[in-house]
PDB file of C-alpha atoms and ligand atoms in Angstrom:
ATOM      1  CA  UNK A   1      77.363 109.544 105.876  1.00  0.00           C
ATOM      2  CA  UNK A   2      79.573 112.564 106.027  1.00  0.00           C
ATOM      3  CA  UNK A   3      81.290 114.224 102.932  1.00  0.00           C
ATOM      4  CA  UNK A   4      82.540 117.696 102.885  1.00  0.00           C
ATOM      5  CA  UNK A   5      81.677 119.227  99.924  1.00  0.00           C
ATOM      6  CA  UNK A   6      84.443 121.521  98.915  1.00  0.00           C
ATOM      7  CA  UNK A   7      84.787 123.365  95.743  1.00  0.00           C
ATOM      8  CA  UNK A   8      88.139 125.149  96.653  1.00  0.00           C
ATOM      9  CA  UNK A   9      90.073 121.800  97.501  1.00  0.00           C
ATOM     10  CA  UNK A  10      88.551 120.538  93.904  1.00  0.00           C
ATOM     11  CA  UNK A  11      90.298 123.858  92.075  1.00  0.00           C
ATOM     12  CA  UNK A  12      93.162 123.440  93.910  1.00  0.00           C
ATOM     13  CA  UNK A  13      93.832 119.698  92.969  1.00  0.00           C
ATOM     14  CA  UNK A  14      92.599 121.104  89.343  1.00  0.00           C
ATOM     15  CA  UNK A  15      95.177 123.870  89.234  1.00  0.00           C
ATOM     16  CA  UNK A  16      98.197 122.611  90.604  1.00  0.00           C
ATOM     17  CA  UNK A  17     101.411 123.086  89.329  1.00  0.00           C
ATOM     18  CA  UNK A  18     105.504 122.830  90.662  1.00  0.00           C
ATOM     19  CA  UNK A  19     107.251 125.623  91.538  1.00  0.00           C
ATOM     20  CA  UNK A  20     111.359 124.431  90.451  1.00  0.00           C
ATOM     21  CA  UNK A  21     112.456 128.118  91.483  1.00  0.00           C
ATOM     22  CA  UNK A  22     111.994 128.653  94.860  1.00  0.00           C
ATOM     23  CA  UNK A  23     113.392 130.857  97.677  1.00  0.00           C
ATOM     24  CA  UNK A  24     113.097 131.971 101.712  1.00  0.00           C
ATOM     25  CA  UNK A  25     111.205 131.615 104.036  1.00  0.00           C
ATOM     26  CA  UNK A  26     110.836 127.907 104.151  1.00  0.00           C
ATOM     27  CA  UNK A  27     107.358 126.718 105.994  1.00  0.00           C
ATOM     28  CA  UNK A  28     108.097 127.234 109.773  1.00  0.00           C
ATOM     29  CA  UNK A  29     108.080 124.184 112.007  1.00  0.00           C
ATOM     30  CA  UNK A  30     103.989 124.228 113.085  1.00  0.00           C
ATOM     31  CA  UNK A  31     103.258 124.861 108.877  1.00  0.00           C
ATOM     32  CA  UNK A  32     105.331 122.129 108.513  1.00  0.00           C
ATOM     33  CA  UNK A  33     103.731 120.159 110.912  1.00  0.00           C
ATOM     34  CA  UNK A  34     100.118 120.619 109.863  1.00  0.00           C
ATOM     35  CA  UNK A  35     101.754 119.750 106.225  1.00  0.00           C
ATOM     36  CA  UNK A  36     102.975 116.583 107.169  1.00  0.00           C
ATOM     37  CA  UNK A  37      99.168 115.692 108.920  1.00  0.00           C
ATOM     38  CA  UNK A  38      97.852 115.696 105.358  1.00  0.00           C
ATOM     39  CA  UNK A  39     100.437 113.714 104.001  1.00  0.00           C
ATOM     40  CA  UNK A  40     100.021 111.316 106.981  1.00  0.00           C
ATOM     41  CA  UNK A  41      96.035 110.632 105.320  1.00  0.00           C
ATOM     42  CA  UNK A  42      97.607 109.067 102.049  1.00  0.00           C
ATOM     43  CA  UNK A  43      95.703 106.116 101.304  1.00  0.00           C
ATOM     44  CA  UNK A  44      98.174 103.082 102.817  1.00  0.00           C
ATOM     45  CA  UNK A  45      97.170  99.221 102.879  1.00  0.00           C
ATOM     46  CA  UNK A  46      97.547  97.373 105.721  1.00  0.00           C
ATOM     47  CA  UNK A  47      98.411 100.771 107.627  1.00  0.00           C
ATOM     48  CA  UNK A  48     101.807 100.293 107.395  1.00  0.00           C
ATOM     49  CA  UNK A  49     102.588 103.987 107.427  1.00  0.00           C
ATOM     50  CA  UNK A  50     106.190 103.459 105.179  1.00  0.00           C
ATOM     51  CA  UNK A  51     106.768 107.078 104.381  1.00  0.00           C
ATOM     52  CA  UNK A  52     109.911 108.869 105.785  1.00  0.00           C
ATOM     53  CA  UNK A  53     110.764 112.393 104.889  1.00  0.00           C
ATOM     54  CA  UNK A  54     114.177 113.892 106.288  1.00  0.00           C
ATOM     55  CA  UNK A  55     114.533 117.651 106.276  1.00  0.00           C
ATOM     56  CA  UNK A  56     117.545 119.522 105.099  1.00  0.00           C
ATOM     57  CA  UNK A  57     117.774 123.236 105.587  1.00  0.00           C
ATOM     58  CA  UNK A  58     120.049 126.372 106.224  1.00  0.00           C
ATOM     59  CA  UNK A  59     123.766 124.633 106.505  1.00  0.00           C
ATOM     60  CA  UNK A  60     122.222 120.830 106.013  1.00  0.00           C
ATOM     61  CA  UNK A  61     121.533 121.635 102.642  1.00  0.00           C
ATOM     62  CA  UNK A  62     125.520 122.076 102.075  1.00  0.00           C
ATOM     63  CA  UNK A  63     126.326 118.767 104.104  1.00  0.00           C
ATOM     64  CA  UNK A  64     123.633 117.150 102.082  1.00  0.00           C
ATOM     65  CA  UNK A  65     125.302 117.952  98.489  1.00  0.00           C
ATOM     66  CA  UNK A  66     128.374 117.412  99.976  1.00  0.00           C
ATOM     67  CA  UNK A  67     127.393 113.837 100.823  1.00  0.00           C
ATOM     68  CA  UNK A  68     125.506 113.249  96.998  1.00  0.00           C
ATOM     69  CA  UNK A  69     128.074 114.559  95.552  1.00  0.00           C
ATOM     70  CA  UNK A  70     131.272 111.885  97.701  1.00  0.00           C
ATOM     71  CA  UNK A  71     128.492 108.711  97.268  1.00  0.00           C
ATOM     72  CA  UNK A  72     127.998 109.280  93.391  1.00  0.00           C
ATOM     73  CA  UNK A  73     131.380 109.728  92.835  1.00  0.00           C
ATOM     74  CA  UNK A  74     132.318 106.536  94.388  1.00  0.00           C
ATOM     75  CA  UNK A  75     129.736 104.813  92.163  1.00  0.00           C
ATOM     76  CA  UNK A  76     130.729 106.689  89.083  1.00  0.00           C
ATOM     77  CA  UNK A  77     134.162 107.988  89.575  1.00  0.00           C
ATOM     78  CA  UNK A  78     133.678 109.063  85.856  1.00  0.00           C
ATOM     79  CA  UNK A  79     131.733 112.160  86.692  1.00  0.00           C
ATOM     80  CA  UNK A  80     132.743 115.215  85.172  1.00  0.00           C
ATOM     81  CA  UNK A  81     133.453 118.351  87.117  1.00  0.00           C
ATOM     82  CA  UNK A  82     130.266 119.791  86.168  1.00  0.00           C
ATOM     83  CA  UNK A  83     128.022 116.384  87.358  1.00  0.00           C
ATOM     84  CA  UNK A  84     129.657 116.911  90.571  1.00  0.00           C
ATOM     85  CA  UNK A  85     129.207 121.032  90.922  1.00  0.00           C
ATOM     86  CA  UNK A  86     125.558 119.914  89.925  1.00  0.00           C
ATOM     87  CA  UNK A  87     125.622 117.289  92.705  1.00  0.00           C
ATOM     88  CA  UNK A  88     126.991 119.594  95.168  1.00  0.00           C
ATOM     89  CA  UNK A  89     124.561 122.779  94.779  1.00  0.00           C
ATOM     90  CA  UNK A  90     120.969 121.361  93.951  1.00  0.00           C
ATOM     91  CA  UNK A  91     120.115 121.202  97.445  1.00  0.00           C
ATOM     92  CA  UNK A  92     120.711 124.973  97.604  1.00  0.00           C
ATOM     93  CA  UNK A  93     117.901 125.399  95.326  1.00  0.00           C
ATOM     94  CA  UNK A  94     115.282 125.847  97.694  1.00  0.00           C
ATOM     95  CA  UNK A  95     115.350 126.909 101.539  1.00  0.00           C
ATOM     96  CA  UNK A  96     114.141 123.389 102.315  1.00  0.00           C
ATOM     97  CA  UNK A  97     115.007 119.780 100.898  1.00  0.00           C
ATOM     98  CA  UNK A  98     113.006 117.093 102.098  1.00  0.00           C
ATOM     99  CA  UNK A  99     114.261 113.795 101.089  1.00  0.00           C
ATOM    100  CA  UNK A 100     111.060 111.199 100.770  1.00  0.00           C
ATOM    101  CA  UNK A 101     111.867 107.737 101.182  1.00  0.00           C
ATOM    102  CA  UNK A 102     109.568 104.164 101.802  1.00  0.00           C
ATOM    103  CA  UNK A 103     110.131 102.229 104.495  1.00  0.00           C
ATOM    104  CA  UNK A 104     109.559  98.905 103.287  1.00  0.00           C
ATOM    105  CA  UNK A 105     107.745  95.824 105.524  1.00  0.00           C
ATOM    106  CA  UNK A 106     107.627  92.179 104.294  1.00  0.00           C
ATOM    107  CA  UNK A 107     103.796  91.979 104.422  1.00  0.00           C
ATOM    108  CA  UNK A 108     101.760  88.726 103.039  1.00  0.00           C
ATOM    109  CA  UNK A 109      99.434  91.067 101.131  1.00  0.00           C
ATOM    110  CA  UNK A 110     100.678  94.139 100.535  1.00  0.00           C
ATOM    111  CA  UNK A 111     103.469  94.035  98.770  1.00  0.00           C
ATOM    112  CA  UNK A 112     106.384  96.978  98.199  1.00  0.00           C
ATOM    113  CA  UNK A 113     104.839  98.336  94.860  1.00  0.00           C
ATOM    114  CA  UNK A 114     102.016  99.318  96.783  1.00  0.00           C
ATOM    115  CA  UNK A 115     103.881 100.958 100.195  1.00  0.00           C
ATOM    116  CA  UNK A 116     105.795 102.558  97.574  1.00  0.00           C
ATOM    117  CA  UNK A 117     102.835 104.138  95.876  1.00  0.00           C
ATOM    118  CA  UNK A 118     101.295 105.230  99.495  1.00  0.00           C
ATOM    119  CA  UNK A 119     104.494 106.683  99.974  1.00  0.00           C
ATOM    120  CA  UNK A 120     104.427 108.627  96.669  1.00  0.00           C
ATOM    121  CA  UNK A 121     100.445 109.972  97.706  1.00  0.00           C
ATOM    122  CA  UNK A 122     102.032 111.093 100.816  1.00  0.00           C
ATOM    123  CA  UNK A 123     104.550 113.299  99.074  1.00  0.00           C
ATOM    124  CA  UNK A 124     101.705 114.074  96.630  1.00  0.00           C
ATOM    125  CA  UNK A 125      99.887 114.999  99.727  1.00  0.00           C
ATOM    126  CA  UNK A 126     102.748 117.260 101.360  1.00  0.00           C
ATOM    127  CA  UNK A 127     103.210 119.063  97.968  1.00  0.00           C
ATOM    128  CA  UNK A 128      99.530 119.776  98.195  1.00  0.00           C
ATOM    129  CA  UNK A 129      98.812 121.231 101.925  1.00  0.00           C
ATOM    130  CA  UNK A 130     102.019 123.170 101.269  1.00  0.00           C
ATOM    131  CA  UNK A 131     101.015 125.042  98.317  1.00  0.00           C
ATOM    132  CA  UNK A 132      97.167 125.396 100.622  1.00  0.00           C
ATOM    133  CA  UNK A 133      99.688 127.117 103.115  1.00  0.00           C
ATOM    134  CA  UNK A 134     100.709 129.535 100.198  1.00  0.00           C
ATOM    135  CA  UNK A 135     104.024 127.629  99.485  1.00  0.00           C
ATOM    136  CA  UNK A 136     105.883 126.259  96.705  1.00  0.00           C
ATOM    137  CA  UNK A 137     107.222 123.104  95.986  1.00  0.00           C
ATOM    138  CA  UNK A 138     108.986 120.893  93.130  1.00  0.00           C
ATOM    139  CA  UNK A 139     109.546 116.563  93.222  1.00  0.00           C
ATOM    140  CA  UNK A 140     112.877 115.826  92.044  1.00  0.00           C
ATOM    141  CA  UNK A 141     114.558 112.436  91.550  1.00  0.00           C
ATOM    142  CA  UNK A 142     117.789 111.718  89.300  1.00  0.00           C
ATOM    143  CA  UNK A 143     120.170 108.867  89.275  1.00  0.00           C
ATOM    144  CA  UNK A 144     121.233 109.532  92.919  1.00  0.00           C
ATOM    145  CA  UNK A 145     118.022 108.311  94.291  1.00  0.00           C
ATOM    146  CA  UNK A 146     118.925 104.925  92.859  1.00  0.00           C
ATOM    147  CA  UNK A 147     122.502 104.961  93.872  1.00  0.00           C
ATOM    148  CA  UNK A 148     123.134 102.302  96.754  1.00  0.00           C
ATOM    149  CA  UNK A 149     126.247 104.285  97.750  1.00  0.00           C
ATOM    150  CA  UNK A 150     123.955 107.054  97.972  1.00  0.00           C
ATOM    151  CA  UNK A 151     121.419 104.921 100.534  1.00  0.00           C
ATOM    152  CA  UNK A 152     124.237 104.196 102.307  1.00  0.00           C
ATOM    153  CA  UNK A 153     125.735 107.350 102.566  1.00  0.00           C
ATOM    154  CA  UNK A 154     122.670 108.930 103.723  1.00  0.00           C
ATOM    155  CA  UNK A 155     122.489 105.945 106.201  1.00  0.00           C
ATOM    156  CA  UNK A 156     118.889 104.404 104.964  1.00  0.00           C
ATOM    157  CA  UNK A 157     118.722 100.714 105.419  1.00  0.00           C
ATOM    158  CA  UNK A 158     118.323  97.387 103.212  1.00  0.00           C
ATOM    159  CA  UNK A 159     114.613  98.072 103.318  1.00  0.00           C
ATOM    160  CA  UNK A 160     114.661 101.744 102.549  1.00  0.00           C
ATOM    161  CA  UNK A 161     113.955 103.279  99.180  1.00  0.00           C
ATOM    162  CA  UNK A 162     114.171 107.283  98.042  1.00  0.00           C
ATOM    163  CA  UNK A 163     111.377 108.211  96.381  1.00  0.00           C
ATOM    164  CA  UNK A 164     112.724 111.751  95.548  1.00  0.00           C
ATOM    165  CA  UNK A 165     113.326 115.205  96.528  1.00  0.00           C
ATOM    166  CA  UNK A 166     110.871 117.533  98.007  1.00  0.00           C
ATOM    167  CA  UNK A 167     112.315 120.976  96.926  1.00  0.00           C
ATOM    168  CA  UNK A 168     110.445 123.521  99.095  1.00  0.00           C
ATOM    169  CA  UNK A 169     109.918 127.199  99.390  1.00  0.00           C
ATOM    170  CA  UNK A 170     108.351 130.442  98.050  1.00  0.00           C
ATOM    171  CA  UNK A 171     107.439 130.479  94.450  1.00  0.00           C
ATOM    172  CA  UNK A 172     109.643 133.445  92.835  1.00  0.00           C
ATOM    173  CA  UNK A 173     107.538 133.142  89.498  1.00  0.00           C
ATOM    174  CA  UNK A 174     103.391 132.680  89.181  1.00  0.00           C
ATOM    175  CA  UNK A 175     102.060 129.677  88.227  1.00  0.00           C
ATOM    176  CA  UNK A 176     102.575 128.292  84.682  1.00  0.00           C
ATOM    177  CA  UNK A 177      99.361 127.780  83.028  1.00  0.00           C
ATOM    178  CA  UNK A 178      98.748 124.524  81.974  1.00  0.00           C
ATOM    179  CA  UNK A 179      96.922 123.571  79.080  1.00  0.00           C
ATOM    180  CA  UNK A 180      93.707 121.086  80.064  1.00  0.00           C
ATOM    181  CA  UNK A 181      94.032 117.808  78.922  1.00  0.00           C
ATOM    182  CA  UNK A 182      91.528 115.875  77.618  1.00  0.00           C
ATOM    183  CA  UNK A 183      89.644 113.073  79.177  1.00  0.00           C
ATOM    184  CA  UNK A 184      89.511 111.124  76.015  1.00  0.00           C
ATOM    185  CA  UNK A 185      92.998 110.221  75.860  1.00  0.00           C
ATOM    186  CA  UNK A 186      92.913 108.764  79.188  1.00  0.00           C
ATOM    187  CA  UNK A 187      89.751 107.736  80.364  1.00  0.00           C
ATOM    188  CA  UNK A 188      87.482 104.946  78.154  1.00  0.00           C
ATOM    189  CA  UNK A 189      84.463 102.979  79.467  1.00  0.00           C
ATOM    190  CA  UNK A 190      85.071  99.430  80.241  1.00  0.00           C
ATOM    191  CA  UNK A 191      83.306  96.852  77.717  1.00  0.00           C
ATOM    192  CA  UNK A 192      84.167  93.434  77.864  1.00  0.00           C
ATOM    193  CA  UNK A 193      86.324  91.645  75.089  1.00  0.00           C
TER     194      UNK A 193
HETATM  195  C1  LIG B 201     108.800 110.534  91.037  1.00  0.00           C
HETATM  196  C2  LIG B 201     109.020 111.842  90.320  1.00  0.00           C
HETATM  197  C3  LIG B 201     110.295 112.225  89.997  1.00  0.00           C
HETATM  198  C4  LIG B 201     110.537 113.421  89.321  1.00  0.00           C
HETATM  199  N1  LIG B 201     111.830 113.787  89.035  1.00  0.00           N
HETATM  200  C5  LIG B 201     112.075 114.938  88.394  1.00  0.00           C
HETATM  201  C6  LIG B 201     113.404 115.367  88.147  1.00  0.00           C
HETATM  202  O1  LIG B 201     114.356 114.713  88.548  1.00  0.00           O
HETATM  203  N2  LIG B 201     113.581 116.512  87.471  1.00  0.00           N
HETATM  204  C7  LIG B 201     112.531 117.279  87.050  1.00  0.00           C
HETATM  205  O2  LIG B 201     112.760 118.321  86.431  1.00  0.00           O
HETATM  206  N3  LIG B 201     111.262 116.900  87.291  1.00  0.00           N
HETATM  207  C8  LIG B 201     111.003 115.767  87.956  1.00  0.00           C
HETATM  208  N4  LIG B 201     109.703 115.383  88.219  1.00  0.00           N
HETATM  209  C9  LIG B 201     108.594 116.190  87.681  1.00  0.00           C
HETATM  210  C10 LIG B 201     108.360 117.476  88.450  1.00  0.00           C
HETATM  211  O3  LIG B 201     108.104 117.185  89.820  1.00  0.00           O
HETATM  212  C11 LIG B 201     107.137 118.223  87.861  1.00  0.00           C
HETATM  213  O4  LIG B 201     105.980 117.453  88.010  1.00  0.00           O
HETATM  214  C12 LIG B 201     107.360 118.544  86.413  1.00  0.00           C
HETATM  215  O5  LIG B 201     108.403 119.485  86.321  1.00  0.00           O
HETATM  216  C13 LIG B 201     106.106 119.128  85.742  1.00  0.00           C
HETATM  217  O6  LIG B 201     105.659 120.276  86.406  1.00  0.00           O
HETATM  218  P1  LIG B 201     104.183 120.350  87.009  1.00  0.00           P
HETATM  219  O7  LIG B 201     104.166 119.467  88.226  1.00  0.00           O
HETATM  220  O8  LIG B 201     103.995 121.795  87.319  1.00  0.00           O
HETATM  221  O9  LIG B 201     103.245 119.867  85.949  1.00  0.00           O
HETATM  222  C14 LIG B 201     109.442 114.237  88.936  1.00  0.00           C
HETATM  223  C15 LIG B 201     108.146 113.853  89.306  1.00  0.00           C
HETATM  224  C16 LIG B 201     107.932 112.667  89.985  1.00  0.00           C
HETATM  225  C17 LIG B 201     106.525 112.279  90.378  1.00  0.00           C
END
């Protein structure tokens, strides 16, 4: 049996936090690349592999809130000016969006709860070998994710579903501390009734 023992990749998973305020440089294309190999390992049933992830960056980023911004207003023409500016800029927020969707098989056993979850370790995953690469990164969502207009416009299928926003960058501020949580309130010992 082999098992790496590592103590680093244990304080890492221990200590990591999001990084909302980020700025240039993005990862290059080969950081990015050995990123997305760890996010390739999430745990996936059946090995149907239904992660996606779609880069915006530089210009993209503009064309991207452009295209939020048109699709939500034709769901919701009620926006208000400021929904819409709000619509428009996020993707400037960081260097790099990555938009993180499931791509969703009819399977007899695994059903789309669970490629949905492998999809979420695999952005789990990316967040992690990015911030092992020195980089930042924050998961995003908000109604637009669950906009059909918004599929559309972004040209994902029937069987497609956003999972979020990958914000990514360099961290402008340190890491937050975050207080330690205790097992207790989460973890109890199985007895049966
Ligand atoms: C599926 C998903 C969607 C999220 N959507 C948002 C969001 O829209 N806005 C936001 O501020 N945080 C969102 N978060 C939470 C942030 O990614 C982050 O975890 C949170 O700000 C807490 O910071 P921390 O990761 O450093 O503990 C989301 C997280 C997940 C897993």
């Amino acid at each position: 049996m082999t098992f790496i023992e590592n103590t680093d990749f244990l304080t890492g998973l221990q200590q990591r936090v999001s990084h909302p305020r980020l700025t240039a440089p993005a990862p290059n294309s080969d950081q990015m690349a050995s990123c997305y190999q760890a996010a390739f390992r999430a745990p996936d049933h059946g090995r149907l592999r239904p992660w996606r992830f779609v880069e915006a960056q530089g210009d993209q980023r503009q064309a991207l809130g452009a295209v939020l911004a048109q699709a939500m207003l034709l769901a919701q023409p009620e926006l208000t000016d400021a929904q819409v500016d709000k619509l428009v800029n996020g993707p400037l927020r960081a260097p790099l969006v990555i938009l993180c969707y499931a791509h969703l098989t009819e399977h007899p056993k695994v059903p789309a709860s669970e490629q949905l979850l492998a999809t979420g370790c695999a952005v789990y995953g990316l967040s992690l070998a990015l911030r092992a690469l020195g980089f930042g990164s924050v998961w995003r969502t908000g109604e637009s994710c669950y906009t059909p207009a918004v599929h559309r416009a972004l040209g994902l299928g029937a069987d497609d579903q956003l999972v979020g926003y990958l914000y990514v960058g360099t961290a402008t501020t340190a890491d937050k501390s975050v207080p330690e949580l205790s097992q207790d309130d989460f973890v109890s010992q199985f007895s049966p009734l």
